[in-house]
Structures are given as structure tokens and as C-alpha cells.
Tab-separated table of C-alpha atoms in Angstrom:
chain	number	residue	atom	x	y	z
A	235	UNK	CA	0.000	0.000	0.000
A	236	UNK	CA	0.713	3.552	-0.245
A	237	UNK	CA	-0.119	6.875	0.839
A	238	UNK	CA	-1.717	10.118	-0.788
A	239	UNK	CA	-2.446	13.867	0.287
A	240	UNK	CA	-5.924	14.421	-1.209
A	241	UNK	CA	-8.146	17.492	-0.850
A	242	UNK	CA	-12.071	16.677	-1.588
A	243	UNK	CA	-12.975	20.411	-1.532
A	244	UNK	CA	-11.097	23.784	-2.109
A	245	UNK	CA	-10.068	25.912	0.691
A	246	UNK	CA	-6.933	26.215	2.974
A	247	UNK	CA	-4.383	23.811	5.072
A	248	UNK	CA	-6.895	21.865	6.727
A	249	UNK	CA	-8.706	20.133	3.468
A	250	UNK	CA	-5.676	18.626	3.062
A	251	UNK	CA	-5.906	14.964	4.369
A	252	UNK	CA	-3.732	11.450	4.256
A	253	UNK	CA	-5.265	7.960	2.646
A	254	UNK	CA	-4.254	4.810	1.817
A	255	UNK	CA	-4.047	4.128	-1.624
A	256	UNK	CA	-3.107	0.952	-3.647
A	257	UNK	CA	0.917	1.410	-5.211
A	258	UNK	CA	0.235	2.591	-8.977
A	259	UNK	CA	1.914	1.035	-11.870
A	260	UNK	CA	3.245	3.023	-14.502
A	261	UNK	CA	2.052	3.126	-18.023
A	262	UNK	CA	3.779	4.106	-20.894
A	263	UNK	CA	6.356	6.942	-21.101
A	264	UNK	CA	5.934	6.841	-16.921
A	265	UNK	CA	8.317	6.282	-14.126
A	266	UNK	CA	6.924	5.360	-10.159
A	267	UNK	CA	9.082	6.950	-7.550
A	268	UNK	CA	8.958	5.724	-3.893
A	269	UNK	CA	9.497	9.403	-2.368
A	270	UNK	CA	11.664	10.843	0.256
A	271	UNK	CA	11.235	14.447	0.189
A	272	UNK	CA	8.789	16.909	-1.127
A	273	UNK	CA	9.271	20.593	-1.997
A	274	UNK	CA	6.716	22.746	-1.329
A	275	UNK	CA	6.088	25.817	-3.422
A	276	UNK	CA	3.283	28.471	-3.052
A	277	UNK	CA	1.544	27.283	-6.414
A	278	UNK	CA	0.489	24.156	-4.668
A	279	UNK	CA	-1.097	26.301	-2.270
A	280	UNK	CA	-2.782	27.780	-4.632
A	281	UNK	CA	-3.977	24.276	-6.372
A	282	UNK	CA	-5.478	23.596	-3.040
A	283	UNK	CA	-7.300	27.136	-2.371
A	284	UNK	CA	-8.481	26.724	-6.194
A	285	UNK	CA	-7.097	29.474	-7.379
A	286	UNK	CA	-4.410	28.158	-9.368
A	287	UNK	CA	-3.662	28.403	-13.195
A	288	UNK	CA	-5.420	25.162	-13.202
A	289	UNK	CA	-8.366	24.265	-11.557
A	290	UNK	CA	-8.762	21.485	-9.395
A	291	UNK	CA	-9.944	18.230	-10.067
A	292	UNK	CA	-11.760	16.948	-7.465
A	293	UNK	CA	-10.578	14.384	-5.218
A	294	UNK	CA	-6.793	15.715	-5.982
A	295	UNK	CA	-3.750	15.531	-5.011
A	296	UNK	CA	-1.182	18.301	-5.157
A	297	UNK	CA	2.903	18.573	-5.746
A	298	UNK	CA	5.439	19.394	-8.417
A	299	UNK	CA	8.752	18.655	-6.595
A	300	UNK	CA	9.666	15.540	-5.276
A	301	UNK	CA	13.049	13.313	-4.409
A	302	UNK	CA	13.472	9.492	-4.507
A	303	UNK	CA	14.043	6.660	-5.884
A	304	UNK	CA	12.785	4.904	-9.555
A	305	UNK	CA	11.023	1.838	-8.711
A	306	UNK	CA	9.312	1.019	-11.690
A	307	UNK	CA	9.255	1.727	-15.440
A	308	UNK	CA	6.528	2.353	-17.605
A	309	UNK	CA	6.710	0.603	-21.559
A	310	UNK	CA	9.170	3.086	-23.868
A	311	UNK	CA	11.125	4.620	-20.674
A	312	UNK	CA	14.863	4.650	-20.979
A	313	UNK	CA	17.535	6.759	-19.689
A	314	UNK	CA	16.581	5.255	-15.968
A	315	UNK	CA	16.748	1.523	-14.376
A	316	UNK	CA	15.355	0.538	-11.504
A	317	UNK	CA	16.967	2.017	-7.859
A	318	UNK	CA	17.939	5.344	-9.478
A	319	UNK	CA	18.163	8.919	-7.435
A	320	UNK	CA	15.642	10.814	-9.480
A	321	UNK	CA	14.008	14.634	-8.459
A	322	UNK	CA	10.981	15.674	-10.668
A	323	UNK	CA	10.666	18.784	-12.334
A	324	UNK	CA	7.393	20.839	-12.498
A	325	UNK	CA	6.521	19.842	-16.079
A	326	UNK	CA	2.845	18.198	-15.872
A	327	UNK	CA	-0.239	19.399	-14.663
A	328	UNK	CA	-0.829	18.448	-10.726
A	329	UNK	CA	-4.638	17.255	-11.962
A	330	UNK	CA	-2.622	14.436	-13.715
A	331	UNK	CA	0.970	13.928	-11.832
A	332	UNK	CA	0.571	15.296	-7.784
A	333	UNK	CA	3.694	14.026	-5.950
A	334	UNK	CA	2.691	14.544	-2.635
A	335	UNK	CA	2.716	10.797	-2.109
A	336	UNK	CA	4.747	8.043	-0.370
A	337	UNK	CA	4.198	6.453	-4.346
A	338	UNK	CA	4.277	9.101	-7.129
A	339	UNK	CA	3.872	8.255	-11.249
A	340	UNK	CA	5.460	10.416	-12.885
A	341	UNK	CA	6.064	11.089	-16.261
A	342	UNK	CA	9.707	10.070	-17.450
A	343	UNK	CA	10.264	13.693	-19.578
A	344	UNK	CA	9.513	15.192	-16.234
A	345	UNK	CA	12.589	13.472	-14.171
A	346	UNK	CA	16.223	14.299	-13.748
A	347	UNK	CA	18.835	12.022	-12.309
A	348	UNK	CA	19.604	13.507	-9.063
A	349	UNK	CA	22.596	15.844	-9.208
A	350	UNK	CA	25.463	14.580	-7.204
A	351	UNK	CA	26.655	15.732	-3.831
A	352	UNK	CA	22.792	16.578	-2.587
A	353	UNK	CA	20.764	14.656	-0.175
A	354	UNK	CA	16.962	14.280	-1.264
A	355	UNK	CA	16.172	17.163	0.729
A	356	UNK	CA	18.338	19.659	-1.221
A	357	UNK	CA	17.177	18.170	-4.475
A	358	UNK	CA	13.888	19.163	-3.787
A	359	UNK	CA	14.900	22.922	-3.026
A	360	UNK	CA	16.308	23.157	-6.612
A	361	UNK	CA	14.479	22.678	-9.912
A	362	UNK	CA	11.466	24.743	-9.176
A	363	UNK	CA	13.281	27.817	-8.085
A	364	UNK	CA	16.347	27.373	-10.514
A	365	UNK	CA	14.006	26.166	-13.260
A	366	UNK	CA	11.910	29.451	-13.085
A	367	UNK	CA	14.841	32.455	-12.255
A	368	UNK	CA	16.588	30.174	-15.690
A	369	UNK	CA	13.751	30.510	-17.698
A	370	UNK	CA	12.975	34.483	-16.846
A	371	UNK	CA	16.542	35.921	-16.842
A	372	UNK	CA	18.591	33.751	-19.199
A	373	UNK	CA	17.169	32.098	-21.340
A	374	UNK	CA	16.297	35.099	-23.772
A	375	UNK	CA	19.543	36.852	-23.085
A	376	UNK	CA	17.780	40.155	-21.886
A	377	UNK	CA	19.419	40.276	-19.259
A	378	UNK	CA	23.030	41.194	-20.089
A	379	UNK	CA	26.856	41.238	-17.436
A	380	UNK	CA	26.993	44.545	-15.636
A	381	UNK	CA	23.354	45.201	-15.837
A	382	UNK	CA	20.952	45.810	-12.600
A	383	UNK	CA	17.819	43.879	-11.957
A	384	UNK	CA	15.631	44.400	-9.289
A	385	UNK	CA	14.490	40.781	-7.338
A	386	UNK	CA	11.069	41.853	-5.397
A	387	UNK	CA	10.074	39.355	-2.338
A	388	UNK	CA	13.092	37.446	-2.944
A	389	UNK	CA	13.704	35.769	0.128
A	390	UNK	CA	11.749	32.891	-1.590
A	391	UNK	CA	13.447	29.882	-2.638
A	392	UNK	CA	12.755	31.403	-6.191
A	393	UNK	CA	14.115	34.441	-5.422
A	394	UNK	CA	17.054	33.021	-3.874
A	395	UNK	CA	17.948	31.276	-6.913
A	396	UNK	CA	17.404	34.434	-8.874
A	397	UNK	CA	19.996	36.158	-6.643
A	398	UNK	CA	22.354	33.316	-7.690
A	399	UNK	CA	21.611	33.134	-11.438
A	400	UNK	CA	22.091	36.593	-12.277
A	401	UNK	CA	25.193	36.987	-10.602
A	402	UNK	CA	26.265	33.757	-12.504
A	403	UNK	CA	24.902	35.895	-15.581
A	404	UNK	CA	27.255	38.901	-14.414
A	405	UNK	CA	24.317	41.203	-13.459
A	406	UNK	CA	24.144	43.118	-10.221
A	407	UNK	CA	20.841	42.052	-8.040
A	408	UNK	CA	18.878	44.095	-5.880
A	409	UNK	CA	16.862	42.501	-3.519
A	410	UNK	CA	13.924	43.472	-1.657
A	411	UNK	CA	11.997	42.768	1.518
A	412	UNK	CA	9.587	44.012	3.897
A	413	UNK	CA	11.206	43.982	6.843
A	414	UNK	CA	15.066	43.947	8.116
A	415	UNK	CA	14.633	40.433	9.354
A	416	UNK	CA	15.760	39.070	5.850
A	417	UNK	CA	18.314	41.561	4.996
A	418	UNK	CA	21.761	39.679	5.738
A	419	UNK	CA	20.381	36.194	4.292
A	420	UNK	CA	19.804	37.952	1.335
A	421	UNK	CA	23.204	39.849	1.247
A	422	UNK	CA	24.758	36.279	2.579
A	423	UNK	CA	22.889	34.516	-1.005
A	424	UNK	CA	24.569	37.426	-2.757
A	425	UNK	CA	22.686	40.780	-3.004
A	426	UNK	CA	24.335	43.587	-3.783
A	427	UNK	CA	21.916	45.878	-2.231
A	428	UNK	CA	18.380	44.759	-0.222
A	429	UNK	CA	16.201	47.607	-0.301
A	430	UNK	CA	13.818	47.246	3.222
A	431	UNK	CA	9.843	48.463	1.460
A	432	UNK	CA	8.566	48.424	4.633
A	433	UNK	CA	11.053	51.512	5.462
A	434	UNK	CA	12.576	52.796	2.917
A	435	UNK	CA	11.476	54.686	-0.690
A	436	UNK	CA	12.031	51.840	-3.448
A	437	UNK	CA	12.266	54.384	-6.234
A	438	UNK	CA	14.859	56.635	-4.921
A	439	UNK	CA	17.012	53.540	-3.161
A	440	UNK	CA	17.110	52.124	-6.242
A	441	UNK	CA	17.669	55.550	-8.416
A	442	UNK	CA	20.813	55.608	-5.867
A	443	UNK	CA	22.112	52.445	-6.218
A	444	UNK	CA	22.566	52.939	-9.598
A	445	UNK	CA	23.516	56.199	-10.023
A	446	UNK	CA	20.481	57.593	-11.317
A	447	UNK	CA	20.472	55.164	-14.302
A	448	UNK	CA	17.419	52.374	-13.383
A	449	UNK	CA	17.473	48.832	-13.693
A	450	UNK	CA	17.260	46.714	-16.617
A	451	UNK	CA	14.721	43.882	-15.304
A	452	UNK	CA	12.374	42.995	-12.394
A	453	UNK	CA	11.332	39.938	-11.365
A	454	UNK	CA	8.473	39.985	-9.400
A	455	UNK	CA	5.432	37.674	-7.751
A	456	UNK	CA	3.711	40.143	-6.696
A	457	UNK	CA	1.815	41.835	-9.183
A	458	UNK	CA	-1.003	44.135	-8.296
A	459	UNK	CA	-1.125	47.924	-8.526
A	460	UNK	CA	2.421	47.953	-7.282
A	461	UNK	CA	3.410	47.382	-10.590
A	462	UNK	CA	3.263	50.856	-11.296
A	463	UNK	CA	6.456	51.808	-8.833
A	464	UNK	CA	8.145	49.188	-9.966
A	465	UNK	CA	8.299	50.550	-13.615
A	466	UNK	CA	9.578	53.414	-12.196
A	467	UNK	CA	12.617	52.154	-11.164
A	468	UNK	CA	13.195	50.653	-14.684
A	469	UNK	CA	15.897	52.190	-17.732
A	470	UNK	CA	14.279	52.858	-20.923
A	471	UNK	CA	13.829	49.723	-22.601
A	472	UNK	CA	13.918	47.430	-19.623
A	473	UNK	CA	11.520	45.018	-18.370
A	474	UNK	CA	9.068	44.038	-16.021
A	475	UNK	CA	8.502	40.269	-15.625
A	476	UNK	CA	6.206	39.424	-13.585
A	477	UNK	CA	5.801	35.274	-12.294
A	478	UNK	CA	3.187	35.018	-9.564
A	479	UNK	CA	0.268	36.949	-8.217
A	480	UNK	CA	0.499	37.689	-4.554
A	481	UNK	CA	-1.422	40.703	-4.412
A	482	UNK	CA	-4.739	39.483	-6.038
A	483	UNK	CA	-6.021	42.864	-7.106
A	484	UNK	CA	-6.171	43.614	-10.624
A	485	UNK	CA	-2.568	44.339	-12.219
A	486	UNK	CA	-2.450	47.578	-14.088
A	487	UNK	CA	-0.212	48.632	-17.199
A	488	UNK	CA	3.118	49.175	-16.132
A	489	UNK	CA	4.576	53.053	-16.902
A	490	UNK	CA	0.824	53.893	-18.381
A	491	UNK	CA	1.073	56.655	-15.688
A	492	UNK	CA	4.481	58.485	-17.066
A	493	UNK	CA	4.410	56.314	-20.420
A	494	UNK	CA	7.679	54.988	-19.794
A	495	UNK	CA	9.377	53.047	-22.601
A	496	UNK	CA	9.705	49.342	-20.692
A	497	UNK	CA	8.152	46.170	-21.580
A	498	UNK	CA	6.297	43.865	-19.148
A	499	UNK	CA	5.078	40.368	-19.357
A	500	UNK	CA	3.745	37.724	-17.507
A	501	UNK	CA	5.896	34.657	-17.250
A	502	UNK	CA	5.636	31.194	-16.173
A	503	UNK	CA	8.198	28.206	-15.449
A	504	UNK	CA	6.220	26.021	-17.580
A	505	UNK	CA	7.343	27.880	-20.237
A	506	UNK	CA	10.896	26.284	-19.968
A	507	UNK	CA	9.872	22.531	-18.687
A	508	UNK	CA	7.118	21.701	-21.255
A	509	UNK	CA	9.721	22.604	-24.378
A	510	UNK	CA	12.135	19.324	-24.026
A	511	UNK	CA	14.864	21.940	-25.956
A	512	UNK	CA	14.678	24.369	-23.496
A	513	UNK	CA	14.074	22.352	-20.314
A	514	UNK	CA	16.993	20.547	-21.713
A	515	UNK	CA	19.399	24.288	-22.279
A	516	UNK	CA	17.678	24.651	-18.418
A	517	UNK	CA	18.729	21.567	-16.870
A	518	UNK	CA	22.487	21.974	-18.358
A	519	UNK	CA	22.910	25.678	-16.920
A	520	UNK	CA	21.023	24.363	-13.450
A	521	UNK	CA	23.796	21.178	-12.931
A	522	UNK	CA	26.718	23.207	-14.113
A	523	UNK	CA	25.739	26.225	-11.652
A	524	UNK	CA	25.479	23.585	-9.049
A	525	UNK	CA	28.770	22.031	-10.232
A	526	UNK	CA	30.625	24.946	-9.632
A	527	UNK	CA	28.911	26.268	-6.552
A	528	UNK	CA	27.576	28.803	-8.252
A	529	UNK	CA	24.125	27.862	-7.061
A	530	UNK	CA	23.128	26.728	-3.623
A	531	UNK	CA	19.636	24.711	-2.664
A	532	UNK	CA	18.328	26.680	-0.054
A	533	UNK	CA	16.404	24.981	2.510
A	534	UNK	CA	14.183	26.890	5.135
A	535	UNK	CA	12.928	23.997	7.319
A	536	UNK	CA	11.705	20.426	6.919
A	537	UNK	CA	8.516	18.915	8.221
A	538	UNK	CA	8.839	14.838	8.900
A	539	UNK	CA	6.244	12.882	7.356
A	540	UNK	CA	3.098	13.144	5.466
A	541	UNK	CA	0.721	13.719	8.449
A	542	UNK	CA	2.439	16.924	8.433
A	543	UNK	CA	1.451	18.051	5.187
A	544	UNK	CA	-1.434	20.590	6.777
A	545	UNK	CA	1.021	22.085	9.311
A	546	UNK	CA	3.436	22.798	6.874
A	547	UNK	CA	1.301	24.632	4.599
A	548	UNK	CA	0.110	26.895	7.196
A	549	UNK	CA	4.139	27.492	7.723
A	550	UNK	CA	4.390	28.389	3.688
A	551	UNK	CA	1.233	30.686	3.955
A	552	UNK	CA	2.577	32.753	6.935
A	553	UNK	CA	5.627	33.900	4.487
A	554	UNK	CA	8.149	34.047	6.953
A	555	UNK	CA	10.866	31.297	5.755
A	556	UNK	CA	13.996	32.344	3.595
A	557	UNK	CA	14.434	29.353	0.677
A	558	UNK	CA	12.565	26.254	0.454
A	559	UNK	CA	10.078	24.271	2.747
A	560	UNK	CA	10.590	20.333	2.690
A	561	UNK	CA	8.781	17.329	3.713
A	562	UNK	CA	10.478	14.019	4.479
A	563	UNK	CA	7.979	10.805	3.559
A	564	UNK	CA	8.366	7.861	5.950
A	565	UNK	CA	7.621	4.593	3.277
């Protein structure tokens, strides 16, 4: 037997309940995973609240991330045997493939062999975050060496890893939080500056920090009317990218208050992990920056076994941690 998170109805941490559920076996093009770890991210939150890019279908069961090992292999499958380290990488739909699960199917064009020198844990705190900073801020080559970008809410685990990819790009980032709780973690990930909203004036902290001259991107997952001050602290011809949606109001036109010339778009990871070329130009650039020590899985605490899966959503909705949340599974 094997266990499952399932939520039979929308709403927050406490839908979220533990059955028994017979072991699946994989069909074709799949792999089944006996897990060890799951990453949590905020969009699985979001799954479960219904208010996701997908809707839910219910009974479901959430999770992108997960660490383990390959147990079984579904007709077509090569490139993995039976007993390998494997992480997944957000590249299905959670109505089809939810990992959180002491048995997960997967499918096999959604797993990477698990990069050496991390424990399970670690691999969970990578592909999502890595995956998505990759996909925004190097894979069109936008962002160029010497150039400022401006990392909003980034004690995340995605905005840690968007610290360390655009220094590995060359670029200066500029962090931001609302309080000074964060401020050395982020300067310790590799911020040049961390700009404190709750105290200080973004646009003229930033307008010093560069000496007047603006930055060339921002990431943010934020969105919201807020938009409109952060395309004031954006060069002519920069960009605002924008990859979540904290702030649930609507999201205005960025610069249609001073008609400044700077692009914005919305962006999503999946972009990068349902292309095979460019999850594949991802997942080189991801190993080698972890080969090199370049990048770093951050990891902001771990919750032991399944039963725990309620509890540690709360922790991710209270937005206090600095890198990734992780949950150990007990088979």
C-alpha cells in the first residue's frame, strides 16, 4: 500500500488529508518513484485554495517537486533503471501527476537524475526555483553582465535562486523585503543591495544604487497595482517580468502613468519545462551552476512525514521562511 495527500474540496491547510491508496503502476512513457522528500512551493497552495492556473480536479492531489528513488518503469522509458536517485521537475499538470505521495507516477520527460553531492532534501529545493529564475533571466539573453535587476520578495526559494543566477549571468541584483529580518540572508545569497519596502522609498534607493540610471529587469510575484512603482525604477527599454500573483487585485499597465518606454510580461516556469529543448538548455545551466557552486539549494525547514502536510502549509502561507520548505515521507 501507499499513501496520498488528497483534498475533496477547495479551501486552505486543513482540506488537506492522508489515505491509503493501492501502489500505482506506470504506463507508458511513466516512471513510479517511492518518495523521500517533497518541496513545497506556493503554487500548490494555490492548487489547493483553487485558485491556481489550473483548476482542481476533485478528489486531488497536489505537488510538483519531489526526491526518490525509480522503482518502476513504464513501456518506452529509458535513460533510468530501476533504484535510481531521481528529483521531478514541475513539467505536468498536478490534476494528472501530484507528488505529494509516499508512491508518485510520474512522467519520465519530467525526471532528472539527481545531481550529485545533494541529499533528497536539497534536491527538492532546486528545480522549481532554478528552473523558473533560468527561464525568466537567461534564457532570452535580456538580461546582459553589468546590468541591474531588481528581485522583489526574494527571500523565496525562487528568489534566492534568482539572486544566484544573475550573478552567474554577471548582473548586479537588488533585492527586496519588507522587513530587516531578511536583509543579511539575502546579502549572505549574494545581493548587492536589499532595499527594506517596509522603510525605505524603493524608487529613490534604487535611483541611488545605480547612479540615477534604473534597472534593466524585475522579477516579481507580486503583481497588483504595485506594478506601477516598480516601472519606475526601470531604464528605458527594460523590463518588467512578472511570475506570480500575490497581491490578487487587478494588475495595471506598467509606466501607463508616465508612459515609460519598458516592456512587461507575464511569465511562467512552464514555459521552460514543457519545451524538451529548453528544459533541456535549463537543466544543463542548473547542474553546471550547481557544479561549480555557483548555485546553492536553499532549505528553510523540513517537516517529517506526510501527516504533516497541513502544518506545513500553514508554515508556507505565513511567508516568513527564507528558501525552500521540505517534507520528508516515511515509506
Amino acid at each position: 500500500m501507499s499513501r496520498t495527500v488528497v483534498f475533496d474540496r477547495t479551501g486552505g491547510p486543513e482540506v488537506l488529508t492522508v489515505r491509503a491508496a493501492a501502489v500505482p503502476v506506470p504506463g507508458p512513457g511513466e516512471l513510479l518513484i517511492r518518495v523521500t522528500a517533497i518541496g513545497l512551493n506556493r503554487a500548490e497552495a494555490l492548487f489547493r485554495a483553487g485558485a491556481y492556473l489550473d483548476e482542481p480536479r476533485l478528489p486531488a492531489t497536489p505537488g510538483y517537486e519531489a526526491a526518490g528513488t525509480v522503482e518502476a518503469l513504464g513501456e518506452g522509458v529509458t535513460g533510468f533503471a530501476a533504484g535510481d536517485r531521481v528529483d521531478t521537475v514541475p513539467a505536468f499538470s498536478q490534476n494528472d501527476y501530484g507528488v505529494y505521495r509516499t508512491h508518485a507516477l510520474v512522467p519520465a520527460r519530467a525526471v532528472v537524475h539527481h545531481p550529485a553531492g545533494l541529499t533528497d532534501v536539497q534536491g527538492t529545493a532546486v528545480w522549481m526555483p532554478y528552473l523558473t529564475a533560468y527561464g525568466a533571466l537567461a534564457e532570452d539573453g535580456h538580461l546582459r553582465p553589468g546590468d541591474h535587476v531588481l528581485l522583489t520578495a526574494a527571500a523565496s526559494g525562487t528568489g534566492l535562486a534568482a539572486i544566484r543566477t544573475a550573478r552567474r549571468l554577471g548582473a548586479v541584483p537588488i533585492a527586496t523585503t519588507r522587513t530587516r529580518a531578511k536583509k543579511q540572508q539575502l546579502l549572505d545569497a549574494g545581493a548587492a543591495d536589499v532595499v527594506i519596502t517596509g522603510e525605505e522609498d524603493l524608487v529613490a534607493r534604487v535611483d541611488a544604487i545605480t547612479a540615477g540610471t534604473g534597472v534593466r529587469t524585475v522579477f516579481d510575484p507580486v503583481a497588483g497595482p504595485g506594478v506601477l512603482t516598480l516601472a519606475r525604477t526601470i531604464a528605458p527599454g527594460g523590463r518588467l517580468i512578472v511570475y506570480g500573483r500575490l497581491d490578487p487585485r487587478d494588475t495595471p499597465l506598467p509606466g501607463q502613468d508616465t508612459f515609460a518606454p519598458v516592456t512587461s510580461r507575464f511569465y511562467s516556469m512552464h514555459e521552460v519545462t514543457r519545451d524538451d529543448e529548453r528544459l533541456r538548455r535549463a537543466q544543463a545551466f542548473v547542474t553546471a551552476g550547481l557544479a561549480d557552486g555557483s548555485f546553492t539549494p536553499a532549505v528553510d525547514r523540513v517537516f517529517e512525514g506526510l501527516d504533516r502536510i497541513a502544518e506545513a502549509h500553514r508554515y508556507l502561507e505565513a511567508g516568513t521562511q527564507v528558501g525552500k520548505i521540505v517534507l520528508t515521507v516515511q515509506n
